[in-house]
């Protein structure tokens, strides 16, 4: 058997091979996991072939003109996005926001680049009894916009942009407007989802309103509160987006040409509609909570009146029985032949009289 000193070079070589294999796997596996699509567009048409972000960047810079690259990422970590950020010159603060997510809707300008955050929403429906999930699920879409590139970073399973990309590729004239047209399509898609969610929530509120004001219906104020909480969550996603969209309509950056700004005005109009609906939902749900609590209080008062009426009726025979149960020797009517029947007549007559009085006053 050779000495250990002779085996050490071979052992080091094997360890290095294993380290290289692990490193290559780490670099290879995440690419397909977080890069959803990478495409180069020239004059509104997608160029054929599969592209890495380095090749796409080089192709765009070589062609120039109306050529740009669109890269779609899904929940990348800091190490995975660093390579793309270095190639395209993304600002480190924007990259940090894109990785960690949980940002408010906003629009920021970094030199010749725009960074926009949009909150996405998805209606999951009211949970069944015993189930636990949110009525409105939220996610995020971050957009890096440059003169010849668009990089989208998604957080959440429901915020897919596949349909947006297909719709743009089917409309070369719109796609030829450049990266700003992609930003508009994404914003329009997100705001349209707001309209769909508010329509679904409106149906839930109408159903809940019918139950609250229906006679003899059982109302769970907790369900109304849960829906109100989801409306507030939707409000936090929608309302802060108004200012960034309005900036884009007013020429906030030269990256958004005049031809695209008019499209953002339509997005702004839809956003105002959604905001007004949410404000109405919030007020209506507050009213429904007050109405549900008032209905519960009224039902409790009705129950208390019924209990009080029956206690008053029962107190009559209790009082009479208590008087004649004192066992005094010289109590009247105790030795009278008709004393016992007369007591029963008094008890029944008094109880019936009280019953009629309470019934007439709607206590029973």
PDB file of N, CA, C and O in Angstrom, residues 12 14 32 40 70-71 79 89 98 126 131 135 137 139 148-149 199 201 230 232 242 249 289 291 304 309 362:
ATOM      1  N   UNK A  12      -6.551  15.471  -3.153  1.00  0.00           N
ATOM      2  CA  UNK A  12      -6.864  16.885  -3.399  1.00  0.00           C
ATOM      3  C   UNK A  12      -7.532  17.058  -4.763  1.00  0.00           C
ATOM      4  O   UNK A  12      -8.469  17.846  -4.923  1.00  0.00           O
ATOM      5  N   UNK A  14      -9.393  14.864  -6.402  1.00  0.00           N
ATOM      6  CA  UNK A  14     -10.775  14.380  -6.326  1.00  0.00           C
ATOM      7  C   UNK A  14     -11.683  15.392  -5.622  1.00  0.00           C
ATOM      8  O   UNK A  14     -12.813  15.631  -6.035  1.00  0.00           O
ATOM      9  N   UNK A  32     -32.548  27.891 -14.960  1.00  0.00           N
ATOM     10  CA  UNK A  32     -33.866  27.482 -15.431  1.00  0.00           C
ATOM     11  C   UNK A  32     -34.940  27.726 -14.404  1.00  0.00           C
ATOM     12  O   UNK A  32     -36.110  27.761 -14.721  1.00  0.00           O
ATOM     13  N   UNK A  40     -34.992  38.765 -27.414  1.00  0.00           N
ATOM     14  CA  UNK A  40     -34.537  39.987 -28.071  1.00  0.00           C
ATOM     15  C   UNK A  40     -35.583  40.358 -29.122  1.00  0.00           C
ATOM     16  O   UNK A  40     -36.029  39.505 -29.903  1.00  0.00           O
ATOM     17  N   UNK A  70     -35.903  41.686 -23.359  1.00  0.00           N
ATOM     18  CA  UNK A  70     -36.853  41.564 -22.246  1.00  0.00           C
ATOM     19  C   UNK A  70     -36.520  40.266 -21.514  1.00  0.00           C
ATOM     20  O   UNK A  70     -36.635  39.173 -22.057  1.00  0.00           O
ATOM     21  N   UNK A  71     -36.115  40.404 -20.256  1.00  0.00           N
ATOM     22  CA  UNK A  71     -35.784  39.260 -19.414  1.00  0.00           C
ATOM     23  C   UNK A  71     -36.810  39.177 -18.291  1.00  0.00           C
ATOM     24  O   UNK A  71     -37.064  40.167 -17.596  1.00  0.00           O
ATOM     25  N   UNK A  79     -27.668  36.387  -5.204  1.00  0.00           N
ATOM     26  CA  UNK A  79     -26.587  35.827  -6.012  1.00  0.00           C
ATOM     27  C   UNK A  79     -27.027  35.609  -7.456  1.00  0.00           C
ATOM     28  O   UNK A  79     -26.252  35.801  -8.391  1.00  0.00           O
ATOM     29  N   UNK A  89     -26.047  47.040 -15.723  1.00  0.00           N
ATOM     30  CA  UNK A  89     -25.780  48.237 -14.945  1.00  0.00           C
ATOM     31  C   UNK A  89     -26.945  48.663 -14.065  1.00  0.00           C
ATOM     32  O   UNK A  89     -27.215  49.861 -13.945  1.00  0.00           O
ATOM     33  N   UNK A  98     -35.664  44.609  -5.378  1.00  0.00           N
ATOM     34  CA  UNK A  98     -36.226  43.551  -6.216  1.00  0.00           C
ATOM     35  C   UNK A  98     -36.042  42.178  -5.593  1.00  0.00           C
ATOM     36  O   UNK A  98     -36.880  41.286  -5.768  1.00  0.00           O
ATOM     37  N   UNK A 126     -63.942  33.374  -0.881  1.00  0.00           N
ATOM     38  CA  UNK A 126     -64.089  33.250   0.568  1.00  0.00           C
ATOM     39  C   UNK A 126     -63.798  31.820   1.000  1.00  0.00           C
ATOM     40  O   UNK A 126     -64.283  30.866   0.396  1.00  0.00           O
ATOM     41  N   UNK A 131     -61.343  26.243   6.650  1.00  0.00           N
ATOM     42  CA  UNK A 131     -60.194  26.464   5.774  1.00  0.00           C
ATOM     43  C   UNK A 131     -59.549  27.806   6.107  1.00  0.00           C
ATOM     44  O   UNK A 131     -60.193  28.716   6.605  1.00  0.00           O
ATOM     45  N   UNK A 135     -58.593  35.902   1.149  1.00  0.00           N
ATOM     46  CA  UNK A 135     -59.553  36.155   0.081  1.00  0.00           C
ATOM     47  C   UNK A 135     -58.844  36.808  -1.104  1.00  0.00           C
ATOM     48  O   UNK A 135     -59.069  36.453  -2.256  1.00  0.00           O
ATOM     49  N   UNK A 137     -55.095  37.484  -2.508  1.00  0.00           N
ATOM     50  CA  UNK A 137     -53.671  37.172  -2.382  1.00  0.00           C
ATOM     51  C   UNK A 137     -52.871  38.205  -3.162  1.00  0.00           C
ATOM     52  O   UNK A 137     -53.220  38.557  -4.293  1.00  0.00           O
ATOM     53  N   UNK A 139     -49.071  39.842  -4.602  1.00  0.00           N
ATOM     54  CA  UNK A 139     -47.710  39.564  -5.047  1.00  0.00           C
ATOM     55  C   UNK A 139     -47.088  40.856  -5.534  1.00  0.00           C
ATOM     56  O   UNK A 139     -47.617  41.950  -5.315  1.00  0.00           O
ATOM     57  N   UNK A 148     -32.771  50.209 -23.790  1.00  0.00           N
ATOM     58  CA  UNK A 148     -32.804  49.052 -24.689  1.00  0.00           C
ATOM     59  C   UNK A 148     -33.011  47.743 -23.919  1.00  0.00           C
ATOM     60  O   UNK A 148     -32.595  46.688 -24.393  1.00  0.00           O
ATOM     61  N   UNK A 149     -33.618  47.811 -22.759  1.00  0.00           N
ATOM     62  CA  UNK A 149     -33.890  46.575 -22.017  1.00  0.00           C
ATOM     63  C   UNK A 149     -35.070  46.770 -21.067  1.00  0.00           C
ATOM     64  O   UNK A 149     -35.372  47.881 -20.625  1.00  0.00           O
ATOM     65  N   UNK A 199     -64.602  43.463  -8.793  1.00  0.00           N
ATOM     66  CA  UNK A 199     -65.907  42.937  -9.213  1.00  0.00           C
ATOM     67  C   UNK A 199     -66.294  41.715  -8.386  1.00  0.00           C
ATOM     68  O   UNK A 199     -67.454  41.565  -7.977  1.00  0.00           O
ATOM     69  N   UNK A 201     -65.187  40.994  -5.310  1.00  0.00           N
ATOM     70  CA  UNK A 201     -65.455  41.437  -3.934  1.00  0.00           C
ATOM     71  C   UNK A 201     -66.820  42.109  -3.856  1.00  0.00           C
ATOM     72  O   UNK A 201     -67.544  41.961  -2.859  1.00  0.00           O
ATOM     73  N   UNK A 230     -59.453  42.405   4.028  1.00  0.00           N
ATOM     74  CA  UNK A 230     -58.942  42.127   2.689  1.00  0.00           C
ATOM     75  C   UNK A 230     -59.102  43.342   1.782  1.00  0.00           C
ATOM     76  O   UNK A 230     -58.258  43.598   0.915  1.00  0.00           O
ATOM     77  N   UNK A 232     -58.901  46.419   2.784  1.00  0.00           N
ATOM     78  CA  UNK A 232     -57.810  47.312   3.178  1.00  0.00           C
ATOM     79  C   UNK A 232     -56.481  46.850   2.584  1.00  0.00           C
ATOM     80  O   UNK A 232     -55.648  47.673   2.188  1.00  0.00           O
ATOM     81  N   UNK A 242     -51.208  55.197  -7.795  1.00  0.00           N
ATOM     82  CA  UNK A 242     -51.759  56.316  -8.563  1.00  0.00           C
ATOM     83  C   UNK A 242     -50.683  57.349  -8.902  1.00  0.00           C
ATOM     84  O   UNK A 242     -50.598  57.816 -10.049  1.00  0.00           O
ATOM     85  N   UNK A 249     -47.580  59.607 -17.055  1.00  0.00           N
ATOM     86  CA  UNK A 249     -48.419  60.335 -18.021  1.00  0.00           C
ATOM     87  C   UNK A 249     -47.951  61.778 -18.205  1.00  0.00           C
ATOM     88  O   UNK A 249     -48.292  62.411 -19.206  1.00  0.00           O
ATOM     89  N   UNK A 289     -70.935  46.258   9.297  1.00  0.00           N
ATOM     90  CA  UNK A 289     -70.512  45.844  10.640  1.00  0.00           C
ATOM     91  C   UNK A 289     -71.390  46.498  11.698  1.00  0.00           C
ATOM     92  O   UNK A 289     -71.853  45.839  12.649  1.00  0.00           O
ATOM     93  N   UNK A 291     -74.439  47.572  11.257  1.00  0.00           N
ATOM     94  CA  UNK A 291     -75.779  46.996  11.153  1.00  0.00           C
ATOM     95  C   UNK A 291     -75.827  45.608  11.775  1.00  0.00           C
ATOM     96  O   UNK A 291     -76.814  45.244  12.447  1.00  0.00           O
ATOM     97  N   UNK A 304     -84.025  39.236  26.002  1.00  0.00           N
ATOM     98  CA  UNK A 304     -84.144  39.680  27.392  1.00  0.00           C
ATOM     99  C   UNK A 304     -85.575  40.056  27.746  1.00  0.00           C
ATOM    100  O   UNK A 304     -86.058  39.766  28.849  1.00  0.00           O
ATOM    101  N   UNK A 309     -90.533  38.742  30.580  1.00  0.00           N
ATOM    102  CA  UNK A 309     -91.981  38.511  30.572  1.00  0.00           C
ATOM    103  C   UNK A 309     -92.323  37.167  31.207  1.00  0.00           C
ATOM    104  O   UNK A 309     -93.255  37.073  32.031  1.00  0.00           O
ATOM    105  N   UNK A 362     -95.771  43.340  22.417  1.00  0.00           N
ATOM    106  CA  UNK A 362     -94.765  42.655  21.586  1.00  0.00           C
ATOM    107  C   UNK A 362     -93.510  42.258  22.373  1.00  0.00           C
ATOM    108  O   UNK A 362     -92.396  42.272  21.874  1.00  0.00           O
TER     109      UNK A 362
END
